[in-house]
Coordinates of C-alpha atoms in Angstrom, one line a residue:
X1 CA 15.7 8.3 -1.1
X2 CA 14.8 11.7 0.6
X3 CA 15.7 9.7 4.2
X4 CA 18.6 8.4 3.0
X5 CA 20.0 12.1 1.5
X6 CA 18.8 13.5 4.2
X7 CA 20.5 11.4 7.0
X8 CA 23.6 11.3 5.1
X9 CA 23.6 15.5 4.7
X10 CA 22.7 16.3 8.2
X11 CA 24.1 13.1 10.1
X12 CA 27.0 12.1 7.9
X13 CA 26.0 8.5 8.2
X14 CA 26.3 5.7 5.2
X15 CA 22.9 5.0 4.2
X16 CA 22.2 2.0 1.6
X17 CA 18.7 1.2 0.2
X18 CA 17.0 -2.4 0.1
X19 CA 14.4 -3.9 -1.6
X20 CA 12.3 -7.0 0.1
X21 CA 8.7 -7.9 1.1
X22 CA 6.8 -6.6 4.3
X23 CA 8.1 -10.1 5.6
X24 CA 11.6 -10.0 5.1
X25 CA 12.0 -6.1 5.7
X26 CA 10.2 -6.9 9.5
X27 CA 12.1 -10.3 10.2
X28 CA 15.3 -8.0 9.4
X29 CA 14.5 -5.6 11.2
X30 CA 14.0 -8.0 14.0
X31 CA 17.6 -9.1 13.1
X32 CA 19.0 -5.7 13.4
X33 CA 19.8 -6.5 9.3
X34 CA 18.0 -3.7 8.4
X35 CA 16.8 -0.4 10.4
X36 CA 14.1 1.5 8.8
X37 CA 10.7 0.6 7.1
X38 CA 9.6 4.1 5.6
X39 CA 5.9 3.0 4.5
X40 CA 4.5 0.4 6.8
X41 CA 0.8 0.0 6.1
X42 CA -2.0 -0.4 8.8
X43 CA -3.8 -3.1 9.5
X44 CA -2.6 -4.7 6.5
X45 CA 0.5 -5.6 8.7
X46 CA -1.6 -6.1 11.9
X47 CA -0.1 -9.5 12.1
X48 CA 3.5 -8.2 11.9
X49 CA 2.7 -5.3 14.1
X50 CA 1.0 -7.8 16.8
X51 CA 4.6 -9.7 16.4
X52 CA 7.4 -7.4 16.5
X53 CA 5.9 -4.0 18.1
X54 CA 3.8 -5.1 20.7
X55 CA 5.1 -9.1 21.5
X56 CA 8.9 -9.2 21.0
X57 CA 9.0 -5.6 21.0
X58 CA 12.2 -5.5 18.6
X59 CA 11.0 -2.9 16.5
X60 CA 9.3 0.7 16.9
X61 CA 6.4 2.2 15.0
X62 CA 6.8 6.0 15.2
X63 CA 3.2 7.5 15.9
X64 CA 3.6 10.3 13.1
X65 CA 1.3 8.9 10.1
X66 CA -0.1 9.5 6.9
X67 CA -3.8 8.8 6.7
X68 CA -4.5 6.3 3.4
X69 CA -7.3 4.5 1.9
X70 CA -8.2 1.2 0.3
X71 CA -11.0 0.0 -2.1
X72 CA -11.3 -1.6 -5.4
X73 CA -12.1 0.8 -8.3
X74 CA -13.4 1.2 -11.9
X75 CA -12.8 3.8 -14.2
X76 CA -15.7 6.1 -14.9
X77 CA -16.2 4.7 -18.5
X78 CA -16.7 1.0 -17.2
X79 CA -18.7 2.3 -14.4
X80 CA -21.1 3.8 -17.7
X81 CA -20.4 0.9 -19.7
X82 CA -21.5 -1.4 -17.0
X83 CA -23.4 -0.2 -14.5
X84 CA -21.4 -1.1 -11.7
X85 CA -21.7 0.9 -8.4
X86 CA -21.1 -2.3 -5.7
X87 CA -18.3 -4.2 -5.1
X88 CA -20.8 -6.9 -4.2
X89 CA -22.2 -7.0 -8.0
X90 CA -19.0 -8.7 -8.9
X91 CA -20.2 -11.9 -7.8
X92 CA -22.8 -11.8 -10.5
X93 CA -21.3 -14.3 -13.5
X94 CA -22.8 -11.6 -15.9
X95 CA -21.6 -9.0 -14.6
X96 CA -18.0 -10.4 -13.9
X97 CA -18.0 -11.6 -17.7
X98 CA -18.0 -7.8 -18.9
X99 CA -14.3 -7.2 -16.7
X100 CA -13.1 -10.4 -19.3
X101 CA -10.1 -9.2 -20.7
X102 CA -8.3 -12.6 -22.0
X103 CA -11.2 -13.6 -23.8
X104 CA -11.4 -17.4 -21.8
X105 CA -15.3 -15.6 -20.4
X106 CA -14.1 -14.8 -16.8
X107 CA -13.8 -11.3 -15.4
X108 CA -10.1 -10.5 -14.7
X109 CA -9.5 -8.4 -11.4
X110 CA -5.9 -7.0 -10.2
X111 CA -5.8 -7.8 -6.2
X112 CA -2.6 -6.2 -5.8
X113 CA 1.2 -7.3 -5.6
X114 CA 3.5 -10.0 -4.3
X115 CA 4.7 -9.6 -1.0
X116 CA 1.8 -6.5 0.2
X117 CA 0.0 -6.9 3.2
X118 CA -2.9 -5.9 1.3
X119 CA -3.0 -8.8 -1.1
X120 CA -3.5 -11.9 0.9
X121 CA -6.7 -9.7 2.2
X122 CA -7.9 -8.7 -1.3
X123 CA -8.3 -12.6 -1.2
X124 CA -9.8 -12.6 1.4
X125 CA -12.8 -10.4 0.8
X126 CA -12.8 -12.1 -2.7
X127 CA -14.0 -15.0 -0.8
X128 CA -16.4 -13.3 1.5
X129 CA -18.1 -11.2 -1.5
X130 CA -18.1 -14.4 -3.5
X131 CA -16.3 -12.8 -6.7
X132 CA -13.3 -15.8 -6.3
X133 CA -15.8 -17.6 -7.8
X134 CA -16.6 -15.2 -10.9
X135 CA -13.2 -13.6 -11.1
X136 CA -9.4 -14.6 -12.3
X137 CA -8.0 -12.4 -9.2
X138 CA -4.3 -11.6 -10.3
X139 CA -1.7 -10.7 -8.6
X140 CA 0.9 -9.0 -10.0
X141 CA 3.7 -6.2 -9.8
X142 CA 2.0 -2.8 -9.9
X143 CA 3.7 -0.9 -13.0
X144 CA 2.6 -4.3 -15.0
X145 CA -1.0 -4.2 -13.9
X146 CA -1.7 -0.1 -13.9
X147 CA 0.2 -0.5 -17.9
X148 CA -2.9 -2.8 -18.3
X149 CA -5.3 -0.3 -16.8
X150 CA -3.6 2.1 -19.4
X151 CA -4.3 -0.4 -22.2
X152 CA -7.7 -1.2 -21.2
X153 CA -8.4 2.8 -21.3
X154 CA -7.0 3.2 -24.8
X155 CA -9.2 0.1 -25.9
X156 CA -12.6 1.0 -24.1
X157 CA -12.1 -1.6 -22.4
X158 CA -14.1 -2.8 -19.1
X159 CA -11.4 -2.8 -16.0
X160 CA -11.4 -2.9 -11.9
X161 CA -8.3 -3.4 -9.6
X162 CA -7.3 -2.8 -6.5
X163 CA -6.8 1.1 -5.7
X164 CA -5.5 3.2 -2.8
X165 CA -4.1 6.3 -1.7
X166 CA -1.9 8.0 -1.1
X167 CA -1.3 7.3 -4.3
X168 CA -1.1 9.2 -8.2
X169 CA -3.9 6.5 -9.9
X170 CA -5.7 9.0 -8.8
X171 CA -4.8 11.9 -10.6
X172 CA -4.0 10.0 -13.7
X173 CA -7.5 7.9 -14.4
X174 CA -10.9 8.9 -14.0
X175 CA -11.6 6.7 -11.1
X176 CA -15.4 5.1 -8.9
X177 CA -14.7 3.2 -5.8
X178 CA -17.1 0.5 -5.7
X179 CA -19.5 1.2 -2.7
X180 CA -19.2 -1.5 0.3
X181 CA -21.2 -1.8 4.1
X182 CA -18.8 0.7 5.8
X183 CA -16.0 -1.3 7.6
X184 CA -16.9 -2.8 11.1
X185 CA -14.1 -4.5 13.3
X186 CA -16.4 -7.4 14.1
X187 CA -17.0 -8.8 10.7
X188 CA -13.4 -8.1 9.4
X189 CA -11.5 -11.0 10.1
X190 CA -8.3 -12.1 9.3
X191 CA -5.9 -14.8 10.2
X192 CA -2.6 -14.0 8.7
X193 CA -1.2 -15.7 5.9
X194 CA 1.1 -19.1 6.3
X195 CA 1.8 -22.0 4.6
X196 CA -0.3 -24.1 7.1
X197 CA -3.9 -24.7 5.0
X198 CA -7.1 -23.1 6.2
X199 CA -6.1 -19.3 6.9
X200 CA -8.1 -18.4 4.1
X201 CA -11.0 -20.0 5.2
X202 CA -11.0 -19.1 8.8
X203 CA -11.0 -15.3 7.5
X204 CA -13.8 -13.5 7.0
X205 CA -13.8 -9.9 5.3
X206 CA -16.9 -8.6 3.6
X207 CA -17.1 -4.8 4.8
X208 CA -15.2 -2.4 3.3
X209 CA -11.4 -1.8 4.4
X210 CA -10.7 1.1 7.8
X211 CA -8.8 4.1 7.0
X212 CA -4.8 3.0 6.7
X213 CA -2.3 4.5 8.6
X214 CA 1.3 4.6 7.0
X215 CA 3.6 4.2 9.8
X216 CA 7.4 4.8 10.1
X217 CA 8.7 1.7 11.8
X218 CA 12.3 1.0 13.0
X219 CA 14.3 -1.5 14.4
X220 CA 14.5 -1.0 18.5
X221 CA 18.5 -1.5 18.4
X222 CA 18.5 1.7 16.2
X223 CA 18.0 3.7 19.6
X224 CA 21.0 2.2 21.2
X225 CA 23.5 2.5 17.7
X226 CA 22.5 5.5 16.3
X227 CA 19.4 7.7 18.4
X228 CA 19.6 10.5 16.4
X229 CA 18.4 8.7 13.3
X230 CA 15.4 7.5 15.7
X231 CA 14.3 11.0 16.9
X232 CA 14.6 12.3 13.6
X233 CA 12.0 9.9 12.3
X234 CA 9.9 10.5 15.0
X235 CA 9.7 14.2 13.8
X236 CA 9.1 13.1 10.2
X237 CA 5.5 13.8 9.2
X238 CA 4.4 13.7 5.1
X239 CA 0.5 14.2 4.2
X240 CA -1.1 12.0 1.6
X241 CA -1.4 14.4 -0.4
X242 CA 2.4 15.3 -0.6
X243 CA 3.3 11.7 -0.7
X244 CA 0.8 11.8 -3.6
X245 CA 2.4 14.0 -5.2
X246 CA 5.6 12.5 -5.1
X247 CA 4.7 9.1 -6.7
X248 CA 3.5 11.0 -9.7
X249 CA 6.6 13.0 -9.9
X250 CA 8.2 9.2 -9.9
X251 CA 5.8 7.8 -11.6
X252 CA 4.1 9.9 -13.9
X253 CA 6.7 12.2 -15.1
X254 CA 9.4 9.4 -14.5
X255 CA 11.5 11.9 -12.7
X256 CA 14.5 9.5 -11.5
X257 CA 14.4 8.7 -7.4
X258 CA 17.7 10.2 -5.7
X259 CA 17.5 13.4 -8.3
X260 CA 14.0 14.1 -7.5
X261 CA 14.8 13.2 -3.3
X262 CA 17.8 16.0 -4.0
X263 CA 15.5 18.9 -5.3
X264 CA 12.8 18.1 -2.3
X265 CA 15.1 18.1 0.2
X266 CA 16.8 21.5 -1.6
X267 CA 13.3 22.9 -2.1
X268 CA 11.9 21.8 1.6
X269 CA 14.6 23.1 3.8
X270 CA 12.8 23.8 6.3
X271 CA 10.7 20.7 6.3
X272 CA 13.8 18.9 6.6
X273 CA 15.3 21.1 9.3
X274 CA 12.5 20.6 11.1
X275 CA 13.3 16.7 11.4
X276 CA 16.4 16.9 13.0
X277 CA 15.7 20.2 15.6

């Protein structure tokens, strides 16, 4: 919303918004259907990246980047509850059957959303720490599952999910990130996601996640139609922390999306200057 205010202020262009998957945003882009991805997450699109940026070299990563991370989580009252301080302990059938939340006596553990590059791997470490076996891993759309984290809060109830910044979970809960072997390239492997069987096995992930980079990618035609839009996203450049702070103006204090991107861009002049100068 702030990019698309913001390019039809200063550039008087037409801007429209789209919702789709990592998937279908990249293939677009390849198809010149669609022209910016604000948010593209590193490695969790690795695959895409390996694709589009660096093999058919249709679309463009800008190098500015907002530093992230990635982890599962408990709150502090399950970690006290439970004793929990390893992601590895999930693989334990006792101590899975304390994150039981449906009753049927397995642990239930939020892996993240539809469509996120970060699911499909959530699966995959599932299956290298050996908690697919002990845990009902769900995937689901993120306002659902953080309502149940809410829930499960207000009940005392034991929880873990999937957790990340930049991001305002973690202003809002009381939050431990389950300890992990810090990450090492040669035991994270993955084989991206298809409909042909056996990517899940061949994939191998149990070390803790890298530091994420949050990329702003375009389509390469955008250079040719319309370069100004391309060198102003190259000049773009939003900490975690402020891209923090505006999910829990969004989705904390529900402040609605174009209305809150008007008062930024208002109250940031000079960031916004910045982007086009």
């Amino acid at each position: 919303h702030i990019f698309k205010l913001a390019l039809e202020e200063r550039l008087e262009l037409e801007v429209e918004l789209q919702d789709a998957s990592n998937e279908d945003v990249f293939r677009a882009m390849d198809a010149g259907a669609i022209h910016i991805h604000p948010e593209a997450w590193l490695p969790n699109l690795d695959h895409l990246k390996r694709q589009y940026v660096d093999g058919e070299k249709s679309i463009k990563m800008q190098p500015n980047g907002a530093t992230g991370t990635q982890a599962l989580c408990v709150t502090q009252d399950t970690a006290e509850r439970t004793g929990i301080t390893a992601l590895k302990q999930l693989s334990d059938p006792e101590m899975a059957a304390k994150f039981d939340q449906d009753g049927d006596g397995t642990g239930d553990l939020w892996i993240g959303a539809e469509g996120w590059g970060s699911t499909p791997i959530e699966e995959i470490r599932a299956r290298s720490y050996g908690y697919d076996r002990t845990m009902n891993l769900k995937i689901l759309d993120e306002a659902a599952a953080l309502s149940e984290v809410d829930a499960a809060i207000a009940a005392q109830q034991n929880i873990a999910f999937f957790c990340y910044t930049p991001h305002h979970m973690f202003e809002v809960y009381d939050l431990v990130t389950l300890k992990e072997p810090a990450h090492n390239p040669n035991q994270w492997i993955i084989v991206p996601p298809s409909p042909t069987p056996g990517w899940l096995e061949k994939s191998s992930t149990g070390v803790a996640w890298q530091e994420a980079q949050l990329h702003i990618s375009n389509a390469a035609s955008l250079d040719r139609g319309h370069p100004a839009v391309v060198y102003m996203l190259s000049n773009v450049s939003l900490s975690t922390e402020l891209l923090s702070e505006m999910t829990y103006a969004l989705a904390v204090e529900n402040q609605e999306p174009a209305t809150f991107a008007a008062a930024w861009i208002e109250q940031n002049a000079t960031i916004v200057d910045s982007w086009f100068h």
